[in-house]
Short mmCIF file of C-alpha atoms in Angstrom, two decimals:
data_model
loop_
_atom_site.label_atom_id
_atom_site.label_comp_id
_atom_site.label_asym_id
_atom_site.label_seq_id
_atom_site.Cartn_x
_atom_site.Cartn_y
_atom_site.Cartn_z
CA MET A 1280 239.75 -155.39 45.34
CA ALA A 1281 237.65 -156.50 42.10
CA CYS A 1282 234.42 -154.81 43.60
CA HIS A 1283 236.55 -152.01 43.85
CA GLU A 1284 237.76 -152.12 40.60
CA ASN A 1285 233.72 -152.49 39.47
CA MET A 1286 232.25 -149.94 41.01
CA PHE A 1287 235.37 -147.21 39.48
CA PHE A 1288 233.74 -149.37 36.00
CA LEU A 1289 230.48 -147.99 36.66
CA ILE A 1290 231.54 -144.77 38.01
CA GLY A 1291 233.09 -144.07 35.16
CA LEU A 1292 230.49 -145.55 32.63
CA PHE A 1293 228.00 -143.52 34.93
CA ILE A 1294 229.86 -140.32 34.15
CA SER A 1295 230.40 -140.57 30.72
CA GLY A 1296 226.47 -141.03 30.20
CA VAL A 1297 225.70 -137.61 32.40
CA LEU A 1298 228.60 -136.40 30.09
CA ALA A 1299 226.84 -137.35 27.05
CA CYS A 1300 223.86 -136.30 28.20
CA PHE A 1301 224.85 -133.09 28.06
CA GLY A 1302 226.93 -132.75 24.70
CA GLN A 1303 230.34 -133.83 26.39
CA ARG A 1304 231.76 -136.85 24.66
CA ASP A 1305 234.64 -138.91 25.36
CA LEU A 1306 236.09 -139.84 22.25
CA ILE A 1307 235.74 -137.92 18.88
CA THR A 1308 235.74 -140.16 15.93
CA THR A 1309 235.16 -138.68 12.37
CA MET A 1310 233.46 -141.34 9.73
CA PRO A 1311 231.62 -140.52 6.69
CA ASP A 1312 227.59 -140.41 7.68
CA ARG A 1313 227.10 -143.55 4.61
CA LEU A 1314 228.42 -146.05 2.87
CA ASP A 1315 227.46 -148.35 0.27
CA VAL A 1316 228.11 -152.04 -0.36
CA LEU A 1317 228.29 -154.42 -2.47
CA THR A 1318 226.85 -158.26 -2.12
CA GLY A 1319 230.18 -159.86 -1.26
CA SER A 1320 232.70 -156.94 -2.14
CA CYS A 1321 234.64 -155.24 0.77
CA VAL A 1322 234.23 -151.87 2.11
CA GLN A 1323 236.88 -149.54 3.47
CA ILE A 1324 235.34 -147.14 6.80
CA PRO A 1325 237.52 -143.75 6.78
CA CYS A 1326 237.56 -143.27 10.68
CA SER A 1327 240.18 -140.90 12.75
CA PHE A 1328 239.88 -140.06 16.41
CA ASP A 1329 240.96 -137.46 18.77
CA ILE A 1330 240.84 -137.31 22.25
CA PRO A 1331 239.18 -134.19 24.48
CA ASP A 1332 241.16 -132.30 26.64
CA GLN A 1333 239.47 -133.36 29.93
CA ASN A 1334 240.81 -136.86 29.17
CA LYS A 1335 243.99 -136.11 27.62
CA TYR A 1336 245.58 -137.07 30.60
CA THR A 1337 244.51 -139.78 30.67
CA PHE A 1338 245.31 -141.26 27.14
CA ASN A 1339 248.63 -142.34 26.27
CA SER A 1340 249.61 -142.63 22.65
CA THR A 1341 252.39 -145.03 23.21
CA ILE A 1342 250.62 -147.56 24.65
CA LEU A 1343 249.06 -150.72 22.53
CA THR A 1344 245.80 -149.00 22.07
CA SER A 1345 242.91 -151.45 20.31
CA GLY A 1346 240.44 -150.60 18.59
CA VAL A 1347 236.64 -151.80 18.84
CA TRP A 1348 233.72 -151.85 16.28
CA ILE A 1349 230.10 -151.87 17.81
CA LYS A 1350 226.75 -152.69 15.72
CA GLU A 1351 223.22 -151.00 15.97
CA ASN A 1352 224.06 -149.90 20.12
CA PRO A 1353 227.29 -148.44 21.75
CA TYR A 1354 226.08 -149.59 25.12
CA PHE A 1355 227.50 -153.37 24.50
CA GLY A 1356 227.12 -154.45 28.15
CA GLY A 1357 223.82 -156.33 27.75
CA HIS A 1358 224.31 -156.47 24.36
CA PRO A 1359 227.84 -158.15 24.08
CA ASP A 1360 227.26 -159.82 20.89
CA ASN A 1361 226.95 -156.64 18.82
CA VAL A 1362 230.99 -156.10 19.18
CA ILE A 1363 231.60 -157.32 16.03
CA PHE A 1364 235.21 -156.83 15.86
CA ASN A 1365 237.95 -156.11 18.32
CA SER A 1366 241.25 -155.56 16.44
CA THR A 1367 243.41 -157.37 19.75
CA GLU A 1368 241.11 -160.47 19.20
CA MET A 1369 242.13 -163.47 16.53
CA VAL A 1370 238.66 -164.53 15.73
CA ASN A 1371 235.80 -161.94 15.45
CA ARG A 1372 232.52 -162.19 14.02
CA TYR A 1373 233.39 -160.01 11.07
CA GLN A 1374 236.33 -160.86 9.50
CA GLY A 1375 238.32 -157.46 8.93
CA LYS A 1376 241.41 -155.49 9.95
CA ILE A 1377 242.36 -152.20 10.70
CA THR A 1378 244.64 -150.66 8.50
CA GLY A 1379 245.02 -147.09 9.91
CA ASN A 1380 248.04 -146.27 12.66
CA MET A 1381 246.24 -146.04 15.66
CA SER A 1382 249.03 -144.73 17.48
CA GLN A 1383 248.37 -141.85 15.02
CA LYS A 1384 244.79 -141.68 16.21
CA ASN A 1385 243.99 -143.14 12.58
CA CYS A 1386 241.68 -146.22 12.99
CA THR A 1387 240.84 -146.89 8.86
CA THR A 1388 239.50 -150.76 8.76
CA VAL A 1389 238.46 -152.58 6.18
CA PHE A 1390 235.35 -155.66 6.44
CA PHE A 1391 235.85 -158.44 3.41
CA ASN A 1392 233.22 -160.47 2.11
CA VAL A 1393 230.12 -157.90 2.73
CA THR A 1394 226.85 -159.98 3.72
CA THR A 1395 223.34 -158.44 3.42
CA ASN A 1396 223.08 -158.58 7.26
CA TYR A 1397 225.89 -156.54 7.33
CA THR A 1398 223.73 -153.33 6.77
CA ASN A 1399 222.97 -151.18 10.20
CA ARG A 1400 224.84 -148.55 11.87
CA TYR A 1401 228.54 -148.89 13.66
CA TYR A 1402 230.39 -146.78 16.31
CA PHE A 1403 233.01 -147.15 17.19
CA ARG A 1404 235.52 -147.62 20.55
CA ILE A 1405 239.43 -147.54 21.96
CA GLU A 1406 240.76 -149.78 24.80
CA SER A 1407 244.15 -148.24 25.98
CA GLN A 1408 244.78 -149.18 29.66
CA PRO A 1409 244.12 -146.74 31.38
CA PHE A 1410 241.76 -145.39 29.17
CA ARG A 1411 238.45 -146.75 27.32
CA ALA A 1412 235.72 -144.46 25.38
CA THR A 1413 232.89 -145.21 22.94
CA ASP A 1414 232.12 -142.47 20.81
CA THR A 1415 228.70 -142.92 21.24
CA GLY A 1416 227.01 -139.36 19.47
CA LYS A 1417 228.91 -140.75 16.31
CA TYR A 1418 228.12 -143.92 13.94
CA VAL A 1419 228.51 -144.86 10.74
CA GLU A 1420 225.57 -146.38 8.32
CA ILE A 1421 226.35 -149.36 5.87
CA VAL A 1422 224.01 -150.52 2.89
CA VAL A 1423 224.26 -153.63 1.59
CA ARG A 1424 223.46 -154.01 -1.69
CA ASP A 1425 223.49 -156.36 -4.74
CA LEU A 1426 223.53 -153.73 -7.42
CA PRO A 1427 225.73 -150.47 -7.51
CA SER A 1428 225.24 -147.17 -7.29
CA SER A 1429 225.08 -145.10 -10.51
CA PRO A 1430 227.75 -143.17 -11.49
CA ILE A 1431 227.74 -139.51 -11.52
CA ILE A 1432 228.14 -137.18 -14.81
CA THR A 1433 228.94 -133.48 -14.40
CA VAL A 1434 230.01 -130.83 -16.82
CA SER A 1435 232.79 -127.87 -16.29
CA GLY A 1436 230.93 -125.12 -17.68
CA GLU A 1437 228.78 -124.32 -20.49
CA VAL A 1438 228.40 -126.61 -23.49
CA LYS A 1439 229.34 -124.41 -26.40
CA GLU A 1440 229.27 -125.40 -30.08
CA GLY A 1441 233.22 -124.88 -30.81
CA THR A 1442 234.18 -124.41 -27.01
CA PRO A 1443 235.65 -126.92 -25.76
CA VAL A 1444 234.77 -128.77 -22.32
CA SER A 1445 235.65 -131.69 -20.29
CA LEU A 1446 232.88 -133.89 -18.95
CA ASN A 1447 233.44 -135.97 -15.07
CA CYS A 1448 231.97 -139.10 -14.17
CA SER A 1449 232.80 -140.63 -11.04
CA ALA A 1450 232.24 -143.74 -8.89
CA PHE A 1451 232.05 -144.80 -5.44
CA ALA A 1452 234.81 -146.85 -4.53
CA PRO A 1453 233.48 -148.85 -1.22
CA CYS A 1454 236.43 -151.58 -1.71
CA PRO A 1455 239.08 -149.32 -2.94
CA GLU A 1456 241.29 -152.34 -3.32
CA HIS A 1457 238.99 -153.40 -6.06
CA PRO A 1458 237.98 -150.29 -7.60
CA PRO A 1459 235.13 -149.86 -10.49
CA GLU A 1460 236.46 -149.54 -14.04
CA LEU A 1461 234.77 -146.15 -16.04
CA THR A 1462 233.53 -147.06 -19.72
CA TRP A 1463 232.08 -143.88 -21.73
CA THR A 1464 229.66 -143.83 -24.29
CA LEU A 1465 230.07 -140.57 -26.74
CA PRO A 1466 229.01 -139.31 -30.58
CA THR A 1467 232.99 -138.54 -30.90
CA GLN A 1468 235.92 -139.42 -30.50
CA PHE A 1469 238.27 -139.22 -26.94
CA THR A 1470 240.36 -140.18 -24.68
CA PRO A 1471 239.97 -140.36 -21.36
CA GLU A 1472 241.76 -140.22 -18.03
CA ASN A 1473 240.94 -141.80 -15.01
CA GLN A 1474 242.32 -141.45 -12.02
CA LEU A 1475 241.65 -142.33 -7.82
CA GLN A 1476 240.38 -139.69 -5.78
CA GLU A 1477 239.93 -139.09 -2.02
CA ASN A 1478 236.43 -136.86 -1.67
CA PRO A 1479 236.10 -134.49 1.74
CA ASP A 1480 234.28 -137.11 4.12
CA GLN A 1481 237.50 -139.50 3.10
CA THR A 1482 236.08 -142.12 0.99
CA ILE A 1483 237.58 -143.49 -2.42
CA SER A 1484 236.37 -142.68 -6.00
CA VAL A 1485 236.59 -143.10 -9.80
CA LEU A 1486 237.35 -140.29 -12.26
CA SER A 1487 237.14 -140.16 -15.57
CA THR A 1488 237.50 -137.41 -17.30
CA VAL A 1489 237.11 -136.65 -21.25
CA ASN A 1490 237.52 -133.33 -23.01
CA PHE A 1491 236.39 -132.75 -26.26
CA THR A 1492 234.79 -129.73 -28.34
CA PRO A 1493 231.12 -130.18 -29.49
CA SER A 1494 228.97 -129.46 -32.39
CA TYR A 1495 225.80 -127.96 -32.77
CA LEU A 1496 224.70 -131.71 -34.23
CA HIS A 1497 225.73 -132.64 -30.48
CA HIS A 1498 222.76 -131.37 -29.15
CA GLU A 1499 220.22 -133.63 -27.53
CA MET A 1500 222.40 -136.64 -28.14
CA ASN A 1501 223.07 -138.89 -25.49
CA ILE A 1502 225.79 -139.64 -23.50
CA THR A 1503 226.19 -142.80 -21.19
CA CYS A 1504 229.12 -143.47 -18.29
CA THR A 1505 229.36 -147.05 -17.25
CA ALA A 1506 230.64 -148.57 -14.06
CA VAL A 1507 232.05 -152.38 -13.38
CA TYR A 1508 232.54 -153.77 -10.93
CA PRO A 1509 234.48 -156.72 -10.19
CA VAL A 1510 232.93 -158.73 -7.40
CA GLY A 1511 234.50 -162.23 -7.10
CA THR A 1512 234.81 -164.03 -10.15
CA SER A 1513 231.77 -161.56 -12.14
CA ASN A 1514 231.64 -157.86 -12.58
CA LYS A 1515 228.48 -155.88 -11.43
CA ARG A 1516 227.47 -152.91 -13.80
CA ALA A 1517 225.65 -149.33 -13.35
CA GLU A 1518 225.39 -146.36 -15.82
CA HIS A 1519 224.40 -142.98 -16.18
CA ASN A 1520 222.61 -141.73 -19.15
CA MET A 1521 222.62 -137.94 -19.86
CA MET A 1522 221.40 -135.25 -22.83
CA LEU A 1523 223.84 -133.11 -23.84
CA ASN A 1524 222.68 -129.80 -24.05
CA VAL A 1525 224.88 -128.06 -26.85
CA SER A 1526 224.15 -124.11 -27.21
CA PHE A 1527 224.90 -122.77 -30.71
CA SER A 1528 223.80 -120.00 -33.32
CA PRO A 1529 220.89 -120.50 -35.57
CA LYS A 1530 221.24 -123.43 -38.18
CA ASP A 1531 219.45 -124.49 -41.30
CA THR A 1532 217.93 -120.83 -41.93
CA SER A 1533 215.80 -121.20 -44.38
CA ALA A 1534 213.42 -119.05 -46.51
CA SER A 1535 209.81 -120.45 -48.38
CA ILE A 1536 207.14 -118.08 -49.79
CA SER A 1537 203.70 -118.54 -50.41
CA PRO A 1538 202.23 -118.71 -53.29
CA ALA A 1539 205.63 -119.77 -55.46
CA ASP A 1540 204.20 -118.63 -58.39
CA SER A 1541 203.90 -115.26 -60.30
CA VAL A 1542 200.99 -113.27 -58.35
CA SER A 1543 199.23 -110.04 -59.83
CA VAL A 1544 199.79 -106.73 -58.37
CA GLY A 1545 196.85 -106.76 -54.73
CA SER A 1546 197.25 -110.65 -54.70
CA CYS A 1547 198.38 -111.35 -50.90
CA VAL A 1548 201.75 -112.87 -50.25
CA ASN A 1549 203.41 -114.86 -46.95
CA LEU A 1550 206.87 -115.72 -46.44
CA THR A 1551 207.98 -117.58 -43.54
CA CYS A 1552 211.34 -118.06 -42.11
CA SER A 1553 212.52 -120.98 -40.04
CA SER A 1554 215.61 -122.12 -38.33
CA THR A 1555 217.21 -124.61 -35.22
CA ALA A 1556 218.30 -122.63 -32.42
CA ASN A 1557 219.83 -123.46 -28.88
CA PRO A 1558 218.57 -120.70 -27.19
CA PRO A 1559 215.58 -120.02 -29.77
CA VAL A 1560 215.33 -117.92 -31.93
CA THR A 1561 214.55 -114.48 -31.01
CA ASN A 1562 214.56 -112.19 -33.91
CA PHE A 1563 214.17 -113.09 -37.51
CA THR A 1564 214.47 -109.81 -39.98
CA TRP A 1565 213.47 -109.49 -43.61
CA PHE A 1566 215.26 -108.18 -46.23
CA GLN A 1567 213.86 -107.63 -49.87
CA ILE A 1568 216.98 -107.25 -52.46
CA SER A 1569 215.59 -104.97 -55.57
CA GLU A 1570 218.13 -103.50 -58.01
CA GLY A 1571 220.98 -104.65 -56.16
CA LYS A 1572 219.84 -102.59 -53.09
CA ARG A 1573 219.35 -104.28 -49.37
CA THR A 1574 216.95 -103.16 -47.68
CA GLN A 1575 214.99 -104.32 -44.15
CA VAL A 1576 211.02 -104.53 -44.72
CA ALA A 1577 209.80 -106.55 -41.58
CA SER A 1578 210.58 -108.74 -38.53
CA GLY A 1579 208.94 -111.35 -37.51
CA GLN A 1580 208.96 -115.19 -38.52
CA SER A 1581 206.18 -114.38 -40.70
CA TYR A 1582 206.24 -111.66 -42.99
CA THR A 1583 202.93 -111.17 -44.90
CA LEU A 1584 202.21 -108.68 -47.62
CA ASN A 1585 199.76 -107.02 -50.38
CA VAL A 1586 201.98 -107.16 -52.89
CA THR A 1587 202.47 -103.45 -54.90
CA VAL A 1588 204.09 -102.88 -58.28
CA GLY A 1589 207.87 -102.33 -56.42
CA ASP A 1590 207.24 -105.66 -54.13
CA GLY A 1591 208.96 -107.17 -56.74
CA GLY A 1592 212.49 -109.62 -56.33
CA LEU A 1593 214.51 -110.86 -53.85
CA TYR A 1594 213.83 -111.88 -50.14
CA TYR A 1595 215.60 -113.39 -47.37
CA CYS A 1596 215.86 -113.63 -43.44
CA GLU A 1597 217.92 -113.33 -40.67
CA ALA A 1598 217.68 -115.59 -37.56
CA ARG A 1599 219.52 -114.18 -34.19
CA ASN A 1600 219.62 -115.72 -31.04
CA SER A 1601 222.53 -114.80 -28.57
CA HIS A 1602 225.05 -116.78 -29.81
CA GLY A 1603 224.98 -115.56 -32.96
CA CYS A 1604 222.75 -115.28 -36.59
CA GLY A 1605 221.80 -117.18 -39.63
CA LYS A 1606 220.53 -116.39 -43.51
CA SER A 1607 218.22 -118.28 -45.55
CA ASN A 1608 218.19 -118.68 -48.59
CA GLU A 1609 216.55 -116.30 -51.03
CA VAL A 1610 213.53 -116.62 -52.61
CA GLN A 1611 211.48 -114.79 -56.18
CA LEU A 1612 208.52 -112.63 -55.78
CA ALA A 1613 207.77 -112.44 -59.27
CA ILE A 1614 204.74 -110.10 -60.07
CA LYS A 1615 202.65 -111.21 -63.30
CA GLY A 1616 203.90 -108.67 -66.17
CA GLN A 1617 207.15 -108.32 -65.11
CA GLU A 1618 208.45 -112.05 -65.74
CA VAL A 1619 208.85 -110.34 -69.34
CA THR A 1620 210.87 -107.76 -68.71
CA VAL A 1621 212.80 -110.07 -66.19
CA THR A 1622 213.84 -111.95 -69.14
CA THR A 1623 214.31 -109.75 -71.49
CA MET A 1624 217.05 -108.69 -69.23
CA ALA A 1625 218.45 -112.08 -69.08
CA SER A 1626 218.30 -112.65 -72.28
CA GLY A 1627 219.83 -108.94 -73.03
CA ILE A 1628 223.11 -110.23 -71.09
CA ALA A 1629 223.15 -113.82 -72.44
CA ALA A 1630 223.13 -112.33 -76.21
CA GLY A 1631 225.87 -109.62 -74.89
CA THR A 1632 227.60 -112.38 -73.25
CA LEU A 1633 227.83 -114.62 -76.27
CA GLY A 1634 228.33 -111.48 -78.51
CA ALA A 1635 231.58 -111.17 -76.42
CA LEU A 1636 232.45 -113.90 -77.00
CA LEU A 1637 232.57 -113.94 -80.28
CA LEU A 1638 233.88 -111.05 -80.92
CA ILE A 1639 236.84 -112.36 -78.58
CA SER A 1640 236.72 -115.47 -80.36
CA LEU A 1641 237.14 -113.77 -84.12
CA ILE A 1642 239.84 -111.35 -83.32
CA SER A 1643 241.50 -114.10 -82.06
CA LEU A 1644 241.34 -115.84 -85.25
CA PHE A 1645 242.15 -112.98 -87.28
CA VAL A 1646 245.95 -112.91 -85.27
CA TRP A 1647 246.27 -116.12 -85.86
CA ARG A 1648 245.90 -115.77 -89.17
CA ARG A 1649 247.60 -113.07 -89.78
CA ASN A 1650 250.59 -114.25 -87.51
CA SER A 1651 250.57 -117.55 -89.85
CA ARG A 1652 250.75 -115.94 -93.04
CA LEU A 1653 253.40 -113.68 -92.12
CA HIS A 1654 255.11 -116.82 -91.33
CA ASP A 1655 254.36 -118.24 -94.41
CA GLY A 1656 255.98 -115.30 -95.93
CA LEU A 1657 259.04 -115.59 -94.37
CA GLU A 1658 259.07 -119.25 -95.35
CA ARG A 1659 258.46 -118.49 -98.78
CA THR A 1660 261.86 -115.99 -98.56
CA ASP A 1661 263.55 -118.53 -97.38
CA ASN A 1662 262.94 -121.03 -99.96
CA SER A 1663 263.94 -118.08 -102.59
CA GLN A 1664 267.29 -118.38 -102.24
CA GLY A 1665 269.34 -119.82 -105.41
CA GLN A 1666 266.13 -119.24 -107.81
CA ASN A 1667 265.48 -116.76 -110.23
CA SER A 1668 264.42 -113.30 -109.02
CA PRO A 1669 260.07 -112.58 -109.89
CA VAL A 1670 259.22 -109.94 -111.81
CA GLY A 1671 258.75 -106.55 -109.62
CA THR A 1672 261.54 -107.54 -106.80
CA VAL A 1673 264.85 -105.88 -107.12
CA CYS A 1674 267.74 -106.83 -104.76
CA THR A 1675 271.15 -104.79 -104.75
CA ASN A 1676 273.21 -107.00 -103.46
CA GLN A 1677 272.95 -109.62 -106.19
CA ALA A 1678 276.90 -110.10 -107.79
CA THR A 1679 276.25 -108.99 -111.95
CA ALA A 1680 277.06 -111.50 -114.38
CA GLY A 1681 280.54 -113.36 -114.85
CA GLU A 1682 281.78 -111.85 -111.05
CA GLU A 1683 281.91 -113.81 -108.25
CA PRO A 1684 279.27 -112.69 -104.94
CA GLU A 1685 280.76 -111.25 -102.31
CA GLU A 1686 281.24 -113.70 -99.27
CA PRO A 1687 279.04 -112.06 -96.55
CA ALA A 1688 280.34 -110.98 -93.36
CA GLU A 1689 279.79 -113.13 -90.86
CA ASP A 1690 277.05 -112.55 -88.32
CA GLN A 1691 276.02 -109.68 -90.16
CA PRO A 1692 272.04 -109.66 -89.95
CA GLU A 1693 270.48 -110.58 -93.19
CA GLU A 1694 268.96 -107.79 -95.20
CA ILE A 1695 265.88 -107.69 -97.42
CA HIS A 1696 264.77 -105.16 -99.95
CA TYR A 1697 261.57 -104.80 -101.60
CA GLY A 1698 260.60 -103.96 -105.08
CA GLU A 1699 256.86 -102.75 -107.19
CA ILE A 1700 255.79 -102.64 -110.39
CA ASP A 1701 252.63 -101.28 -110.34
CA PHE A 1702 250.62 -103.51 -113.41
CA SER A 1703 247.67 -101.53 -113.34
CA LYS A 1704 245.76 -100.54 -116.73
CA ARG A 1705 248.59 -97.31 -118.04
CA GLN A 1706 250.38 -100.14 -118.55
CA THR A 1707 251.55 -99.66 -122.42
CA LYS A 1708 253.35 -103.29 -122.59
CA GLU A 1709 251.87 -106.39 -121.85
CA THR A 1710 253.25 -109.47 -121.05
CA PRO A 1711 252.67 -112.78 -122.98
CA ALA A 1712 250.87 -114.35 -120.22
CA ALA A 1713 249.14 -111.51 -119.06
CA ALA A 1714 247.71 -111.70 -123.20
CA GLN A 1715 246.36 -114.88 -122.94
CA ASP A 1716 244.45 -114.68 -119.51
CA ARG A 1717 242.32 -111.87 -120.38
CA VAL A 1718 241.79 -113.27 -124.05
CA GLN A 1719 240.45 -116.47 -121.22
CA GLY A 1720 238.18 -114.08 -119.68
CA GLN A 1721 240.18 -113.90 -116.36
CA GLU A 1722 241.94 -111.42 -114.67
CA SER A 1723 245.28 -111.97 -113.00
CA GLU A 1724 246.97 -110.57 -110.16
CA TYR A 1725 250.65 -110.87 -108.98
CA ALA A 1726 252.43 -111.68 -105.62
CA GLU A 1727 255.26 -110.03 -104.50
CA VAL A 1728 258.13 -112.42 -103.08
CA ASN A 1729 260.68 -110.96 -101.15
CA VAL A 1730 263.84 -112.79 -101.87
CA THR A 1731 267.71 -111.95 -100.16
CA GLY A 1732 271.06 -111.65 -102.52
CA ARG A 1733 272.69 -114.12 -100.22
CA GLY A 1734 273.13 -117.13 -102.10
CA ALA A 1735 274.39 -118.58 -104.89
CA GLN A 1736 274.74 -116.95 -108.30
CA GLU A 1737 271.24 -115.87 -109.73
CA PRO A 1738 270.84 -117.18 -113.23
CA PRO A 1739 270.13 -114.96 -116.04
CA LEU A 1740 266.95 -113.25 -117.07
CA ASN A 1741 266.75 -115.07 -120.37
CA ASN A 1742 262.34 -116.34 -119.85
CA LEU A 1743 260.38 -113.58 -118.18
CA ASP A 1744 257.37 -115.55 -118.46
CA GLU A 1745 258.60 -117.87 -115.84
CA LEU A 1746 258.87 -115.42 -112.89
CA TYR A 1747 255.39 -114.41 -112.92
CA ALA A 1748 253.41 -115.37 -109.85
CA GLN A 1749 249.81 -115.63 -111.14
CA VAL A 1750 247.00 -116.36 -109.25
CA ASN A 1751 243.83 -116.10 -111.40
CA LYS A 1752 240.57 -114.88 -109.92
CA THR A 1753 236.62 -115.79 -111.71
CA GLY A 1754 235.35 -111.90 -110.45
CA GLY A 1755 235.62 -109.77 -107.79
CA CYS A 1756 237.35 -106.38 -107.32
#
């Protein structure tokens, strides 16, 4: 009976080999082509399998199915040591476990404490009575390294000045139980978002995303993403550096003139425009400002001209690329013989401005003094109440001698009356005070004093000389 079983087994292997030669497989597995693993860490092999139609009748998923990993060569009959793991065995050459559900055709497996001799090809086999098969057409290559692979930086879209952009850094996590930690080095403030993601081949990676708005100052600056892998009690790290390529409109546009001093008519003058832009400037344009008018005069980064009389004035340039334009400073082209005119105009403008300011100041002073005099006159008017009236002033509401003054009506506004007396040379009667002044060779002028009729009884006008307000002058009209 044993001979018959061995015969059927050999026939089955022969038929499987023949079918494999003709491209037909008894077992179809899905797994990554390659896995890079760190020494001392673990490795997870994503794995799933399916049974071809011609063998489905012999496979029963309700029966316990064992998973077997074979190293280097799928035909292990003559090399039993190539079988490094069997899920039904308690002791295996490689320490590991199948974490997938075999009844759901998930054969994902984890191996621990990986060493450098793990580097090899690995095939998967299932054993489920009476079905047994190895996928000889598919294997995973495991490569063990002492140092991790560098993370990968990608940019979502064009890095353009003023436009928000996302930077992504991803690092492979061969041992998802101990994934790497990602850190950024950027020339600006940022808040990263980290997460685990499954790749199309079902491997696991760590993804870190940073959102920021670039400036033209960030152009050609380095950014760094660092992956730190925990391995036992130590860490292993790898990093990726990338230079930012920021697109921006022309900046720091500047115009220069040579020679910078005044030149004579017929001389040669060279104007040069410089600017920083990415992509580079595609067009330079020169403009002249003369008598307040702007005129386009040339194109190109340099502008050379033989000076004529009308070339004097201000010049500037504009630099343009696909993202915008930048305007330069203004430079002066001074022609000998014309500086005086310019200086004279400047002096005239300055003198006119100074004269206008002086005129405004004089008008302000005049108004202020006029208001001050009016204010002083009103104060004198108020202070004269209850005193003798000067010559030349008549109060119509003054009480007569011996009579009581009328009481003013409450809240009635005060009325002020003025009287004048002409003291010209035609007058025939001089007062004693005036005669005395004339003897001393001086003239006297009299000021009008405004008084109100309200208040106490006015004293009798006995001494008229005391009523004169005299101002002595040594000369003048």
